[in-house]
mmCIF file of C-alpha atoms in Angstrom:
data_model
loop_
_atom_site.group_PDB
_atom_site.id
_atom_site.type_symbol
_atom_site.label_atom_id
_atom_site.label_comp_id
_atom_site.label_asym_id
_atom_site.label_seq_id
_atom_site.Cartn_x
_atom_site.Cartn_y
_atom_site.Cartn_z
ATOM 1 C CA MET A 1 95.643 115.011 104.232
ATOM 2 C CA GLY A 2 94.497 118.200 105.658
ATOM 3 C CA LYS A 3 94.173 120.053 102.478
ATOM 4 C CA GLN A 4 90.685 120.020 101.052
ATOM 5 C CA ARG A 5 90.207 118.251 97.956
ATOM 6 C CA PRO A 6 87.498 118.026 95.163
ATOM 7 C CA LEU A 7 85.031 114.976 95.795
ATOM 8 C CA VAL A 8 85.574 113.307 92.794
ATOM 9 C CA PRO A 9 89.054 114.293 90.676
ATOM 10 C CA ALA A 10 88.733 115.898 87.284
ATOM 11 C CA ARG A 11 90.403 113.384 85.594
ATOM 12 C CA GLU A 12 92.603 110.549 85.805
ATOM 13 C CA LYS A 13 96.255 111.642 85.398
ATOM 14 C CA PRO A 14 98.922 110.219 83.585
ATOM 15 C CA SER A 15 100.698 109.283 86.756
ATOM 16 C CA CYS A 16 97.651 107.178 87.442
ATOM 17 C CA TYR A 17 98.266 105.566 90.092
ATOM 18 C CA ARG A 18 100.185 107.924 92.423
ATOM 19 C CA ARG A 19 97.092 109.360 94.304
ATOM 20 C CA ALA A 20 94.299 108.378 91.587
ATOM 21 C CA MET A 21 92.846 105.606 93.550
ATOM 22 C CA SER A 22 92.954 107.480 97.026
ATOM 23 C CA ASP A 23 91.784 110.830 95.588
ATOM 24 C CA SER A 24 88.430 109.591 94.252
ATOM 25 C CA VAL A 25 86.947 110.155 97.220
ATOM 26 C CA ASN A 26 83.331 111.793 95.976
ATOM 27 C CA ILE A 27 84.836 110.345 93.610
ATOM 28 C CA SER A 28 82.573 88.319 69.624
ATOM 29 C CA SER A 29 80.457 86.513 68.194
ATOM 30 C CA SER A 30 79.469 83.224 69.135
ATOM 31 C CA SER A 31 79.956 80.156 67.768
ATOM 32 C CA THR A 32 80.056 76.281 68.109
ATOM 33 C CA ALA A 33 83.486 76.327 69.153
ATOM 34 C CA GLU A 34 82.863 78.805 71.450
ATOM 35 C CA ALA A 35 80.340 76.563 73.425
ATOM 36 C CA THR A 36 82.928 74.118 74.770
ATOM 37 C CA ALA A 37 85.320 77.286 76.119
ATOM 38 C CA PRO A 38 85.328 77.480 79.941
ATOM 39 C CA ALA A 39 82.806 79.758 81.642
ATOM 40 C CA ALA A 40 84.293 82.717 84.199
ATOM 41 C CA THR A 41 83.732 81.886 87.524
ATOM 42 C CA THR A 42 82.831 83.951 90.354
ATOM 43 C CA HIS A 43 86.336 85.076 90.904
ATOM 44 C CA GLU A 44 87.454 86.327 87.154
ATOM 45 C CA MET A 45 88.379 89.471 87.542
ATOM 46 C CA HIS A 46 89.922 90.174 84.185
ATOM 47 C CA GLY A 47 87.295 87.620 81.685
ATOM 48 C CA HIS A 48 90.469 85.272 81.237
ATOM 49 C CA GLY A 49 89.864 81.184 81.945
ATOM 50 C CA SER A 50 90.764 80.487 85.680
ATOM 51 C CA GLY A 51 92.976 78.126 86.380
ATOM 52 C CA GLY A 52 91.541 77.079 89.619
ATOM 53 C CA THR A 53 93.186 76.511 92.896
ATOM 54 C CA SER A 54 96.588 77.684 90.735
ATOM 55 C CA ASP A 55 94.832 80.952 90.118
ATOM 56 C CA VAL A 56 94.066 81.139 94.443
ATOM 57 C CA TRP A 57 97.032 83.384 94.904
ATOM 58 C CA LEU A 58 96.608 85.990 92.064
ATOM 59 C CA HIS A 59 92.356 86.073 93.210
ATOM 60 C CA ASN A 60 93.688 86.996 96.525
ATOM 61 C CA LEU A 61 96.158 89.162 95.550
ATOM 62 C CA GLU A 62 94.205 91.529 93.248
ATOM 63 C CA ALA A 63 91.464 91.515 96.298
ATOM 64 C CA THR A 64 94.235 92.686 98.826
ATOM 65 C CA ALA A 65 95.148 95.769 96.359
ATOM 66 C CA SER A 66 91.593 96.783 95.719
ATOM 67 C CA LEU A 67 90.767 96.773 99.241
ATOM 68 C CA THR A 68 93.962 98.763 100.045
ATOM 69 C CA ILE A 69 93.116 101.188 97.309
ATOM 70 C CA ALA A 70 89.952 101.589 98.860
ATOM 71 C CA SER A 71 91.513 101.918 102.326
ATOM 72 C CA GLY A 72 93.426 104.724 100.773
ATOM 73 C CA THR A 73 90.273 106.652 99.878
ATOM 74 C CA LEU A 74 88.538 106.235 102.729
ATOM 75 C CA ILE A 75 91.457 108.150 104.866
ATOM 76 C CA ALA A 76 91.642 110.414 102.082
ATOM 77 C CA ALA A 77 87.801 111.210 102.136
ATOM 78 C CA CYS A 78 87.967 111.489 105.980
ATOM 79 C CA GLY A 79 90.523 113.573 106.136
ATOM 80 C CA ALA A 80 89.191 115.994 103.734
ATOM 81 C CA HIS A 81 86.133 116.358 105.694
ATOM 82 C CA GLY A 82 87.446 116.291 109.388
ATOM 83 C CA ALA A 83 86.358 112.597 110.509
ATOM 84 C CA LEU A 84 90.060 111.965 110.428
ATOM 85 C CA PRO A 85 92.994 113.685 111.901
ATOM 86 C CA SER A 86 96.081 114.602 109.495
ATOM 87 C CA SER A 87 98.952 111.886 111.005
ATOM 88 C CA ALA A 88 102.028 110.750 109.428
ATOM 89 C CA VAL A 89 100.814 107.189 109.281
ATOM 90 C CA SER A 90 97.707 108.070 107.270
ATOM 91 C CA GLU A 91 99.818 109.949 104.775
ATOM 92 C CA TRP A 92 102.188 107.224 104.228
ATOM 93 C CA ILE A 93 99.598 105.020 103.493
ATOM 94 C CA VAL A 94 98.019 107.445 100.917
ATOM 95 C CA ASP A 95 101.895 108.464 99.775
ATOM 96 C CA CYS A 96 103.365 105.001 99.893
ATOM 97 C CA LEU A 97 101.353 101.954 100.081
ATOM 98 C CA VAL A 98 98.267 102.528 98.342
ATOM 99 C CA PRO A 99 100.464 103.834 94.849
ATOM 100 C CA PHE A 100 101.877 100.299 93.730
ATOM 101 C CA GLN A 101 98.340 98.409 94.307
ATOM 102 C CA LEU A 102 97.686 99.470 90.687
ATOM 103 C CA PRO A 103 100.732 98.157 89.427
ATOM 104 C CA ILE A 104 99.570 95.086 90.878
ATOM 105 C CA PHE A 105 96.570 94.986 89.120
ATOM 106 C CA TYR A 106 98.726 95.416 85.743
ATOM 107 C CA PHE A 107 101.284 92.386 86.849
ATOM 108 C CA CYS A 108 98.369 90.160 86.919
ATOM 109 C CA LEU A 109 96.220 91.074 84.049
ATOM 110 C CA GLY A 110 99.647 90.426 82.496
ATOM 111 C CA PHE A 111 100.329 87.025 83.740
ATOM 112 C CA LEU A 112 96.662 85.967 83.050
ATOM 113 C CA TYR A 113 96.960 87.268 79.547
ATOM 114 C CA GLN A 114 100.055 85.223 78.592
ATOM 115 C CA ARG A 115 99.198 82.364 80.880
ATOM 116 C CA TYR A 116 95.476 82.153 79.107
ATOM 117 C CA ARG A 117 95.790 83.603 75.727
ATOM 118 C CA THR A 118 97.324 83.281 72.551
ATOM 119 C CA THR A 119 97.462 86.047 70.094
ATOM 120 C CA ARG A 120 100.458 85.469 67.939
ATOM 121 C CA THR A 121 98.651 85.802 64.620
ATOM 122 C CA LYS A 122 96.394 88.419 62.971
ATOM 123 C CA ARG A 123 93.437 86.656 63.614
ATOM 124 C CA THR A 124 93.719 85.863 67.271
ATOM 125 C CA TRP A 125 95.182 89.111 67.806
ATOM 126 C CA ALA A 126 92.263 90.788 66.667
ATOM 127 C CA ALA A 127 89.527 88.481 68.151
ATOM 128 C CA ASN A 128 91.020 89.139 71.358
ATOM 129 C CA LEU A 129 91.025 92.364 70.915
ATOM 130 C CA ARG A 130 87.459 92.266 70.255
ATOM 131 C CA ARG A 131 86.751 90.314 73.369
ATOM 132 C CA GLU A 132 88.497 93.064 75.407
ATOM 133 C CA LEU A 133 86.872 95.677 74.018
ATOM 134 C CA ALA A 134 83.816 94.118 75.306
ATOM 135 C CA LEU A 135 85.114 92.888 78.917
ATOM 136 C CA MET A 136 87.196 96.118 79.578
ATOM 137 C CA GLY A 137 84.580 98.744 77.381
ATOM 138 C CA ILE A 138 81.506 97.812 79.097
ATOM 139 C CA PRO A 139 82.673 98.866 82.764
ATOM 140 C CA PHE A 140 84.528 101.946 81.366
ATOM 141 C CA VAL A 141 81.619 103.229 79.824
ATOM 142 C CA ALA A 142 79.384 102.508 82.399
ATOM 143 C CA PHE A 143 81.278 103.749 85.452
ATOM 144 C CA THR A 144 82.617 106.924 83.111
ATOM 145 C CA ILE A 145 78.915 108.222 82.977
ATOM 146 C CA LEU A 146 78.392 107.116 86.682
ATOM 147 C CA VAL A 147 81.303 109.223 87.836
ATOM 148 C CA LEU A 148 80.203 112.110 85.634
ATOM 149 C CA LEU A 149 76.884 111.923 87.091
ATOM 150 C CA THR A 150 78.099 111.429 90.839
ATOM 151 C CA ASN A 151 80.422 114.575 90.186
ATOM 152 C CA SER A 152 77.173 116.517 89.167
ATOM 153 C CA LEU A 153 75.333 115.948 92.317
ATOM 154 C CA THR A 154 77.948 116.196 94.372
ATOM 155 C CA GLY A 155 79.363 119.031 93.117
ATOM 156 C CA GLY A 156 82.527 117.564 91.575
ATOM 157 C CA ALA A 157 84.378 118.205 88.485
ATOM 158 C CA PRO A 158 84.171 117.382 86.043
ATOM 159 C CA PRO A 159 80.467 117.257 86.093
ATOM 160 C CA PHE A 160 78.186 115.168 83.322
ATOM 161 C CA THR A 161 78.165 117.154 79.668
ATOM 162 C CA ILE A 162 78.141 115.860 76.459
ATOM 163 C CA GLY A 163 81.774 117.352 76.126
ATOM 164 C CA THR A 164 82.631 115.948 78.914
ATOM 165 C CA LEU A 165 82.111 112.754 78.313
ATOM 166 C CA VAL A 166 83.487 112.265 74.873
ATOM 167 C CA GLU A 167 86.765 113.758 76.747
ATOM 168 C CA SER A 168 86.497 111.224 79.543
ATOM 169 C CA LEU A 169 86.179 108.208 77.114
ATOM 170 C CA PHE A 170 88.830 109.392 74.484
ATOM 171 C CA VAL A 171 91.002 111.760 75.737
ATOM 172 C CA THR A 172 91.472 112.119 79.271
ATOM 173 C CA PRO A 173 89.548 108.976 81.547
ATOM 174 C CA VAL A 174 88.282 109.714 85.065
ATOM 175 C CA VAL A 175 89.160 107.809 88.026
ATOM 176 C CA PRO A 176 89.168 104.667 88.308
ATOM 177 C CA VAL A 177 88.580 103.662 85.188
ATOM 178 C CA GLY A 178 91.692 104.869 83.259
ATOM 179 C CA TYR A 179 92.688 101.240 84.052
ATOM 180 C CA PHE A 180 90.604 99.793 81.469
ATOM 181 C CA TYR A 181 91.998 102.524 78.574
ATOM 182 C CA THR A 182 95.349 101.924 79.437
ATOM 183 C CA CYS A 183 94.890 98.032 79.901
ATOM 184 C CA LEU A 184 93.208 98.079 75.911
ATOM 185 C CA ILE A 185 96.061 100.184 74.203
ATOM 186 C CA ILE A 186 98.438 97.387 76.214
ATOM 187 C CA TYR A 187 96.265 94.599 74.590
ATOM 188 C CA ALA A 188 96.496 96.389 71.585
ATOM 189 C CA VAL A 189 100.494 96.784 71.127
ATOM 190 C CA THR A 190 101.449 93.699 73.119
ATOM 191 C CA PRO A 191 100.702 90.104 71.528
ATOM 192 C CA THR A 192 101.864 86.959 73.687
ATOM 193 C CA VAL A 193 105.072 85.981 73.875
ATOM 194 C CA LYS A 194 106.073 82.636 72.681
ATOM 195 C CA SER A 195 110.005 82.625 73.728
ATOM 196 C CA ARG A 196 111.923 83.820 76.604
ATOM 197 C CA ARG A 197 113.965 86.147 73.713
ATOM 198 C CA ASN A 198 110.508 87.235 73.022
ATOM 199 C CA ALA A 199 110.067 88.045 76.825
ATOM 200 C CA ARG A 200 113.173 89.712 77.353
ATOM 201 C CA GLY A 201 112.751 92.106 74.251
ATOM 202 C CA LEU A 202 109.555 93.102 75.453
ATOM 203 C CA ILE A 203 110.831 93.780 79.006
ATOM 204 C CA VAL A 204 113.503 95.930 77.616
ATOM 205 C CA ALA A 205 110.825 98.087 75.734
ATOM 206 C CA ALA A 206 108.377 98.271 78.366
ATOM 207 C CA ALA A 207 111.317 99.157 81.027
ATOM 208 C CA LEU A 208 112.799 101.728 78.466
ATOM 209 C CA ALA A 209 109.267 103.215 78.264
ATOM 210 C CA LYS A 210 108.935 103.432 81.912
ATOM 211 C CA VAL A 211 112.604 105.266 82.390
ATOM 212 C CA THR A 212 112.018 107.743 79.695
ATOM 213 C CA ILE A 213 108.603 108.953 81.143
ATOM 214 C CA VAL A 214 110.233 109.167 84.659
ATOM 215 C CA VAL A 215 113.326 110.818 83.461
ATOM 216 C CA LEU A 216 110.895 113.250 81.435
ATOM 217 C CA LEU A 217 108.541 113.957 84.443
ATOM 218 C CA SER A 218 111.946 114.126 86.767
ATOM 219 C CA LEU A 219 113.667 116.845 85.266
ATOM 220 C CA PRO A 220 112.397 120.458 85.872
ATOM 221 C CA ALA A 221 113.412 121.380 82.446
ATOM 222 C CA THR A 222 111.394 118.257 80.568
ATOM 223 C CA ALA A 223 108.310 118.138 83.541
ATOM 224 C CA SER A 224 106.312 120.618 82.191
ATOM 225 C CA PHE A 225 106.234 119.103 78.825
ATOM 226 C CA ALA A 226 105.746 115.528 79.831
ATOM 227 C CA GLU A 227 102.816 116.641 81.938
ATOM 228 C CA HIS A 228 101.131 117.456 78.835
ATOM 229 C CA LEU A 229 101.816 114.709 76.982
ATOM 230 C CA PRO A 230 98.529 112.651 75.691
ATOM 231 C CA TYR A 231 97.221 110.520 78.720
ATOM 232 C CA ALA A 232 97.449 107.286 76.550
ATOM 233 C CA LEU A 233 100.963 107.928 75.953
ATOM 234 C CA THR A 234 102.232 108.534 79.223
ATOM 235 C CA SER A 235 99.596 106.002 81.050
ATOM 236 C CA VAL A 236 100.975 102.934 79.015
ATOM 237 C CA ALA A 237 104.582 104.383 79.264
ATOM 238 C CA GLU A 238 104.279 104.144 83.165
ATOM 239 C CA ASN A 239 102.342 100.722 83.053
ATOM 240 C CA TRP A 240 103.837 98.945 80.452
ATOM 241 C CA LEU A 241 106.285 97.414 82.403
ATOM 242 C CA TRP A 242 104.318 96.023 84.808
ATOM 243 C CA ALA A 243 102.476 93.888 82.436
ATOM 244 C CA ALA A 244 105.206 92.839 80.735
ATOM 245 C CA GLY A 245 106.527 91.569 84.049
ATOM 246 C CA GLY A 246 103.303 89.538 84.887
ATOM 247 C CA MET A 247 103.784 87.877 81.205
ATOM 248 C CA ALA A 248 107.154 87.167 81.641
ATOM 249 C CA VAL A 249 106.704 85.413 84.963
ATOM 250 C CA ALA A 250 104.176 83.537 83.431
ATOM 251 C CA LEU A 251 106.051 82.342 80.324
ATOM 252 C CA TYR A 252 109.232 81.178 82.688
ATOM 253 C CA ARG A 253 107.032 79.875 85.504
ATOM 254 C CA GLY A 254 109.347 81.773 87.825
ATOM 255 C CA LEU A 255 106.693 81.870 90.969
ATOM 256 C CA PRO A 256 107.023 82.228 93.644
ATOM 257 C CA ILE A 257 109.577 84.738 92.424
ATOM 258 C CA LEU A 258 111.328 84.614 95.498
ATOM 259 C CA ARG A 259 111.281 80.975 97.301
ATOM 260 C CA GLY A 260 111.407 81.146 100.900
ATOM 261 C CA ARG A 261 109.567 82.564 103.545
ATOM 262 C CA GLU A 262 112.938 84.273 105.372
ATOM 263 C CA LYS A 263 113.642 85.967 101.579
ATOM 264 C CA VAL A 264 109.678 87.118 101.158
ATOM 265 C CA TRP A 265 109.845 88.615 104.714
ATOM 266 C CA ALA A 266 113.267 90.197 104.322
ATOM 267 C CA LEU A 267 111.918 92.144 100.792
ATOM 268 C CA GLY A 268 109.160 93.105 102.508
ATOM 269 C CA ALA A 269 111.430 94.836 105.184
ATOM 270 C CA LEU A 270 113.399 96.708 102.931
ATOM 271 C CA TRP A 271 110.123 97.731 101.663
ATOM 272 C CA ILE A 272 108.959 98.965 104.316
ATOM 273 C CA ALA A 273 112.343 100.795 105.618
ATOM 274 C CA ALA A 274 112.701 102.060 102.265
ATOM 275 C CA SER A 275 109.176 103.793 101.991
ATOM 276 C CA ILE A 276 109.369 105.146 105.620
ATOM 277 C CA VAL A 277 113.208 106.750 104.817
ATOM 278 C CA THR A 278 111.668 108.144 101.377
ATOM 279 C CA PHE A 279 108.752 109.375 103.126
ATOM 280 C CA ARG A 280 110.458 111.063 106.200
ATOM 281 C CA ALA A 281 113.021 112.586 103.573
ATOM 282 C CA GLY A 282 110.336 113.942 101.899
ATOM 283 C CA TRP A 283 111.662 112.276 98.308
ATOM 284 C CA ILE A 284 108.109 111.083 97.219
ATOM 285 C CA GLY A 285 108.343 111.450 93.505
ATOM 286 C CA GLU A 286 108.196 109.833 90.210
ATOM 287 C CA ALA A 287 111.757 108.061 90.669
ATOM 288 C CA SER A 288 110.961 106.916 93.920
ATOM 289 C CA HIS A 289 107.793 105.813 93.161
ATOM 290 C CA ALA A 290 109.246 103.420 90.531
ATOM 291 C CA VAL A 291 111.897 102.002 92.853
ATOM 292 C CA LEU A 292 108.790 101.332 95.813
ATOM 293 C CA ASP A 293 106.093 100.338 93.244
ATOM 294 C CA GLY A 294 108.835 97.768 91.599
ATOM 295 C CA LEU A 295 109.811 96.166 95.242
ATOM 296 C CA GLY A 296 106.522 96.077 96.374
ATOM 297 C CA VAL A 297 105.145 94.163 93.356
ATOM 298 C CA LEU A 298 107.842 91.857 93.569
ATOM 299 C CA TRP A 299 107.276 91.328 97.144
ATOM 300 C CA CYS A 300 103.409 91.249 97.219
ATOM 301 C CA THR A 301 103.393 88.800 94.277
ATOM 302 C CA SER A 302 105.945 86.478 96.278
ATOM 303 C CA LEU A 303 104.232 86.711 99.551
ATOM 304 C CA PHE A 304 100.839 85.804 98.003
ATOM 305 C CA ALA A 305 102.045 83.200 95.798
ATOM 306 C CA THR A 306 103.951 81.561 98.707
ATOM 307 C CA VAL A 307 101.441 81.653 101.598
ATOM 308 C CA PHE A 308 98.555 80.247 99.047
ATOM 309 C CA ARG A 309 100.633 77.682 97.382
ATOM 310 C CA GLY A 310 98.946 74.790 96.397
ATOM 311 C CA GLY A 311 95.515 76.498 96.325
ATOM 312 C CA ARG A 312 95.501 77.088 99.849
ATOM 313 C CA GLN A 313 91.905 79.680 100.293
ATOM 314 C CA ASN A 314 90.267 80.748 103.388
ATOM 315 C CA ARG A 315 87.104 81.983 104.030
ATOM 316 C CA PHE A 316 87.808 85.474 104.198
ATOM 317 C CA PHE A 317 89.667 85.381 100.599
ATOM 318 C CA GLY A 318 86.707 83.194 99.485
ATOM 319 C CA PHE A 319 84.324 85.671 100.332
ATOM 320 C CA VAL A 320 86.218 89.115 99.036
ATOM 321 C CA THR A 321 87.578 88.177 95.891
ATOM 322 C CA ARG A 322 83.948 87.646 94.710
ATOM 323 C CA TYR A 323 83.440 91.388 94.934
ATOM 324 C CA THR A 324 87.385 92.749 93.984
ATOM 325 C CA MET A 325 85.735 94.696 91.261
ATOM 326 C CA ALA A 326 82.829 95.857 92.625
ATOM 327 C CA ILE A 327 84.654 97.292 95.840
ATOM 328 C CA TRP A 328 87.178 98.990 93.493
ATOM 329 C CA LEU A 329 84.661 100.478 91.219
ATOM 330 C CA PHE A 330 82.149 101.413 93.109
ATOM 331 C CA HIS A 331 83.443 102.601 96.660
ATOM 332 C CA GLY A 332 84.553 105.973 95.518
ATOM 333 C CA MET A 333 81.458 107.293 94.461
ATOM 334 C CA PHE A 334 79.444 105.710 97.318
ATOM 335 C CA LEU A 335 81.632 107.722 99.758
ATOM 336 C CA ALA A 336 80.942 110.597 97.757
ATOM 337 C CA LEU A 337 77.542 110.183 98.253
ATOM 338 C CA TYR A 338 77.951 109.418 101.788
ATOM 339 C CA PHE A 339 79.800 112.739 102.507
ATOM 340 C CA HIS A 340 77.214 114.904 100.323
ATOM 341 C CA LEU A 341 74.156 113.218 102.068
ATOM 342 C CA LEU A 342 75.741 114.169 105.554
ATOM 343 C CA ALA A 343 75.953 117.686 104.561
ATOM 344 C CA ILE A 344 72.785 117.946 102.951
ATOM 345 C CA ALA A 345 71.400 116.541 106.306
ATOM 346 C CA GLY A 346 73.362 119.622 108.064
ATOM 347 C CA PHE A 347 75.575 116.910 110.080
ATOM 348 C CA THR A 348 79.364 118.200 110.135
ATOM 349 C CA ALA A 349 81.681 115.020 109.944
ATOM 350 C CA SER A 350 84.214 116.785 112.377
ATOM 351 C CA ALA A 351 81.392 117.443 114.922
ATOM 352 C CA THR A 352 81.124 113.569 115.371
ATOM 353 C CA PRO A 353 84.313 112.129 113.900
ATOM 354 C CA GLY A 354 83.873 108.516 115.381
ATOM 355 C CA LEU A 355 80.447 108.140 113.968
ATOM 356 C CA ALA A 356 80.915 109.651 110.735
ATOM 357 C CA GLY A 357 84.208 107.330 110.052
ATOM 358 C CA LEU A 358 82.424 104.534 110.746
ATOM 359 C CA GLY A 359 79.659 105.152 108.700
ATOM 360 C CA ALA A 360 82.198 105.736 105.902
ATOM 361 C CA LEU A 361 83.720 102.599 106.549
ATOM 362 C CA VAL A 362 80.769 100.799 106.360
ATOM 363 C CA VAL A 363 79.860 102.376 103.019
ATOM 364 C CA CYS A 364 83.499 102.292 101.357
ATOM 365 C CA TYR A 365 83.394 98.286 102.031
ATOM 366 C CA GLY A 366 79.856 97.006 102.667
ATOM 367 C CA ALA A 367 77.712 99.023 100.429
ATOM 368 C CA PRO A 368 79.784 97.805 97.334
ATOM 369 C CA VAL A 369 78.974 94.409 98.238
ATOM 370 C CA LEU A 370 75.190 94.543 98.916
ATOM 371 C CA VAL A 371 74.811 96.419 95.544
ATOM 372 C CA MET A 372 76.934 94.310 93.700
ATOM 373 C CA GLY A 373 74.793 91.283 95.308
ATOM 374 C CA ALA A 374 71.625 93.256 94.123
ATOM 375 C CA LEU A 375 72.808 94.024 90.879
ATOM 376 C CA SER A 376 73.113 89.989 90.174
ATOM 377 C CA HIS A 377 69.676 89.292 90.863
ATOM 378 C CA LEU A 378 68.482 92.205 88.523
ATOM 379 C CA GLY A 379 68.732 90.195 85.174
ATOM 380 C CA LYS A 380 72.307 91.083 83.569
ATOM 381 C CA THR A 381 72.948 94.289 84.993
ATOM 382 C CA GLY A 382 75.773 93.107 86.781
ATOM 383 C CA VAL A 383 77.140 93.063 83.494
ATOM 384 C CA ILE A 384 78.357 96.757 83.988
ATOM 385 C CA VAL A 385 81.210 95.334 86.805
ATOM 386 C CA TYR A 386 81.837 91.642 85.602
ATOM 387 C CA PRO A 387 81.149 91.435 81.748
ATOM 388 C CA ALA A 388 82.796 88.274 81.619
ATOM 389 C CA ARG A 389 80.008 86.382 83.641
ATOM 390 C CA TYR A 390 77.250 87.472 81.456
ATOM 391 C CA LEU A 391 79.112 87.662 77.822
ATOM 392 C CA PRO A 392 79.357 84.428 75.362
ATOM 393 C CA PRO A 393 82.285 82.240 76.611
ATOM 394 C CA THR A 394 85.838 83.354 75.185
ATOM 395 C CA PRO A 395 86.499 81.961 71.601
ATOM 396 C CA THR A 396 88.373 78.920 71.925
ATOM 397 C CA ALA A 397 90.759 80.020 68.871
ATOM 398 C CA ILE A 398 92.484 82.503 71.526
ATOM 399 C CA ILE A 399 92.855 80.352 74.586
ATOM 400 C CA ARG A 400 96.370 78.636 75.100
ATOM 401 C CA LYS A 401 95.406 75.032 75.530
ATOM 402 C CA THR A 402 97.884 74.177 77.598
ATOM 403 C CA PRO A 403 98.282 77.553 80.151
ATOM 404 C CA ARG A 404 101.751 78.118 81.279
#
């Protein structure tokens, strides 16, 4: 943590959830049928139809993952600028707790995709892909430009140029928007499953892809080769399994995955113990992350599906879930600008770490909420964060008539 890090990471690496979020510190046509489709709710992140109280657990899980990712960025930013001393706890958070939050997003995306969409024909597959190109493409393009402009302003890399913009949009995306890039590819190669046999086949294929990329990145003889593979290939290979798992759980109606709070907390204790042992022993790598990520996703999905079973909600999550995507997308850039402005003003974060850290905390979590609130009242500018709130309703042809 004491090592100086760039204000905004140059590119989102193939291992896009290793330190991707914590490193970003400076960082269809309308129709009559569409009129009857459900509109996106204020809690809708992926633009898929909301099941109301039945999806409360998922919205809360996504919000928690977003807050956790932001905490990793905050720790990394404060550590890099001297506002937070290096410690084993902060390093454990960044190395172990933060990395499995993005797989949670992929799991939730797969779950919602299978639960609310049907893409078993060429027509529905194409209609869904057009819809997703809008839902994912708008924030992808918008925040690619914003991140590159922030880099240019704060001295990060890569700066905004036509060349870096083209490369970031089509070859290697910047943090944090590689998630959208990967999701679009997953949508393109993964139709919704219609049977348990289909689900098993999908899980096997995704697991083989995951094992292959982990082995290639872990072996000294193949690591260099794997690191130079196209981002699209490595990112999908690493994250397809989480989306496929979410689809399978939706098909099997297998929530909560672990039944009983005792089992859930036992799994949580296992994950904590395993992560601490792995961290202390210095075993952090592709293989250990794959295991910890899998256990973490299983634990958190079971925990939230149990705690919020029946659609129980509280005021905290009722508020935070309205800003899940905003916090995730904005916080890295705002922290970058915050520390850049401190430097311009002549303030040294290490001289007043408490004050600088408190300011960073407010900027990390408060500024995205304020900006999103402002965008929501400035015409349709909020579309860059939540396209589903502004675009025409989802075509009824791709909506599953009876959500799983």
